[in-house]
mmCIF file of C-alpha atoms in Angstrom:
data_model
loop_
_atom_site.group_PDB
_atom_site.id
_atom_site.type_symbol
_atom_site.label_atom_id
_atom_site.label_comp_id
_atom_site.label_asym_id
_atom_site.label_seq_id
_atom_site.Cartn_x
_atom_site.Cartn_y
_atom_site.Cartn_z
ATOM 1 C CA MET A 1 101.860 108.266 33.530
ATOM 2 C CA GLU A 2 100.872 104.882 32.345
ATOM 3 C CA LEU A 3 100.664 103.503 35.907
ATOM 4 C CA ARG A 4 98.271 106.322 36.861
ATOM 5 C CA GLU A 5 95.999 105.619 33.896
ATOM 6 C CA SER A 6 95.781 101.991 34.784
ATOM 7 C CA ARG A 7 94.864 102.812 38.275
ATOM 8 C CA LYS A 8 92.058 104.994 37.082
ATOM 9 C CA GLN A 9 90.933 102.360 34.655
ATOM 10 C CA ARG A 10 90.878 99.659 37.433
ATOM 11 C CA LYS A 11 88.846 102.147 39.747
ATOM 12 C CA ARG A 12 86.345 102.745 37.008
ATOM 13 C CA GLU A 13 85.915 99.049 36.506
ATOM 14 C CA ARG A 14 85.506 98.402 40.163
ATOM 15 C CA ASN A 15 82.807 101.191 40.331
ATOM 16 C CA GLY A 16 81.007 99.816 37.304
ATOM 17 C CA GLN A 17 80.949 96.401 38.905
ATOM 18 C CA ARG A 18 79.519 97.873 42.300
ATOM 19 C CA GLN A 19 76.912 99.841 40.408
ATOM 20 C CA GLY A 20 75.622 96.775 38.446
ATOM 21 C CA ALA A 21 75.744 94.402 41.433
ATOM 22 C CA GLY A 22 72.418 95.075 42.918
ATOM 23 C CA GLU A 23 70.354 96.100 39.974
ATOM 24 C CA ALA A 24 67.337 94.109 38.778
ATOM 25 C CA ASP A 25 66.305 93.720 35.201
ATOM 26 C CA ALA A 26 63.415 95.999 34.807
ATOM 27 C CA GLY A 27 62.110 93.973 31.759
ATOM 28 C CA ALA A 28 62.192 90.645 33.514
ATOM 29 C CA LYS A 29 58.879 88.793 33.321
ATOM 30 C CA MET A 30 57.490 85.422 34.414
ATOM 31 C CA ALA A 31 58.316 84.082 30.931
ATOM 32 C CA ASP A 32 62.006 84.737 31.636
ATOM 33 C CA LEU A 33 61.728 82.239 34.520
ATOM 34 C CA ARG A 34 60.791 79.249 32.521
ATOM 35 C CA THR A 35 62.680 76.028 32.979
ATOM 36 C CA SER A 36 62.566 72.532 31.398
ATOM 37 C CA ASP A 37 61.953 70.968 34.884
ATOM 38 C CA PRO A 38 58.222 71.055 35.656
ATOM 39 C CA ALA A 39 58.870 70.763 39.448
ATOM 40 C CA ILE A 40 61.044 73.786 39.413
ATOM 41 C CA GLN A 41 58.672 75.616 37.255
ATOM 42 C CA GLN A 42 55.783 74.774 39.502
ATOM 43 C CA ALA A 43 57.899 75.865 42.560
ATOM 44 C CA LEU A 44 58.662 79.249 40.831
ATOM 45 C CA GLU A 45 55.080 79.890 40.006
ATOM 46 C CA ASN A 46 54.086 79.023 43.592
ATOM 47 C CA MET A 47 56.674 81.382 44.865
ATOM 48 C CA LEU A 48 55.438 84.075 42.543
ATOM 49 C CA GLN A 49 51.820 83.552 43.750
ATOM 50 C CA VAL A 50 52.998 83.766 47.421
ATOM 51 C CA ILE A 51 54.849 86.946 46.663
ATOM 52 C CA LYS A 52 51.917 88.481 44.823
ATOM 53 C CA SER A 53 49.436 87.648 47.662
ATOM 54 C CA SER A 54 51.688 88.968 50.312
ATOM 55 C CA PHE A 55 52.155 92.223 48.329
ATOM 56 C CA GLU A 56 48.366 92.651 47.900
ATOM 57 C CA SER A 57 47.778 91.946 51.563
ATOM 58 C CA LEU A 58 50.420 94.423 52.606
ATOM 59 C CA LYS A 59 49.026 97.017 50.121
ATOM 60 C CA ARG A 60 45.579 96.512 51.678
ATOM 61 C CA ALA A 61 46.863 96.945 55.213
ATOM 62 C CA LYS A 62 48.708 100.085 54.395
ATOM 63 C CA SER A 63 45.819 101.375 52.417
ATOM 64 C CA ASP A 64 43.367 100.908 55.365
ATOM 65 C CA ALA A 65 45.762 102.600 57.770
ATOM 66 C CA LEU A 66 46.232 105.467 55.370
ATOM 67 C CA GLN A 67 42.443 105.873 54.813
ATOM 68 C CA LYS A 68 41.914 105.946 58.570
ATOM 69 C CA ALA A 69 44.519 108.778 58.971
ATOM 70 C CA VAL A 70 42.828 110.710 56.133
ATOM 71 C CA ASP A 71 39.384 110.231 57.763
ATOM 72 C CA GLN A 72 40.818 111.456 61.117
ATOM 73 C CA LEU A 73 42.307 114.556 59.448
ATOM 74 C CA ASN A 74 39.042 115.280 57.655
ATOM 75 C CA GLN A 75 37.253 115.231 61.057
ATOM 76 C CA ARG A 76 39.732 117.673 62.505
ATOM 77 C CA LEU A 77 39.388 119.889 59.563
ATOM 78 C CA ASP A 78 35.563 119.836 59.820
ATOM 79 C CA ALA A 79 35.900 120.688 63.462
ATOM 80 C CA GLN A 80 38.165 123.693 62.720
ATOM 81 C CA ASP A 81 35.879 124.870 59.940
ATOM 82 C CA GLU A 82 32.992 124.911 62.376
ATOM 83 C CA LYS A 83 35.021 126.806 64.909
ATOM 84 C CA VAL A 84 36.051 129.343 62.224
ATOM 85 C CA LYS A 85 32.426 129.776 61.305
ATOM 86 C CA GLU A 86 31.346 130.330 64.982
ATOM 87 C CA LEU A 87 34.172 132.918 65.475
ATOM 88 C CA GLY A 88 33.153 134.693 62.269
ATOM 89 C CA GLU A 89 29.599 134.962 63.488
ATOM 90 C CA ALA A 90 30.761 136.152 66.804
ATOM 91 C CA VAL A 91 32.871 138.862 65.203
ATOM 92 C CA GLU A 92 29.917 139.976 63.027
ATOM 93 C CA GLU A 93 27.703 140.149 66.039
ATOM 94 C CA GLN A 94 30.311 142.231 67.911
ATOM 95 C CA ALA A 95 30.719 144.478 64.888
ATOM 96 C CA ASP A 96 26.987 144.994 64.637
ATOM 97 C CA ALA A 97 26.612 145.684 68.305
ATOM 98 C CA GLN A 98 29.492 148.328 68.028
ATOM 99 C CA THR A 99 27.894 149.856 64.899
ATOM 100 C CA MET A 100 24.551 150.153 66.581
ATOM 101 C CA ALA A 101 26.105 151.713 69.715
ATOM 102 C CA ALA A 102 28.059 154.203 67.621
ATOM 103 C CA LEU A 103 24.848 155.255 65.787
ATOM 104 C CA GLU A 104 22.865 155.788 69.007
#
């Protein structure tokens, strides 16, 4: 029984190590990246700026594409609304014509 428990314990430990392996610290900030070497600190800050600018650029590119898709969808909806309106008017005219014919 003891052998079985130790296997389970080792398995739990391995699973715990795997789960924690790829996680980032959500509370990490730029202040956590301070070093005593000014050259390394400058390199870290430069890398952070490059990452930020790349992210902003990517965000704008995705936003522009998304806005274009939304505009196209709105145009299609407007065209469909116009067709529905025309069909409604045609149905009303047909109903009016049938009503007039029935009254005569």
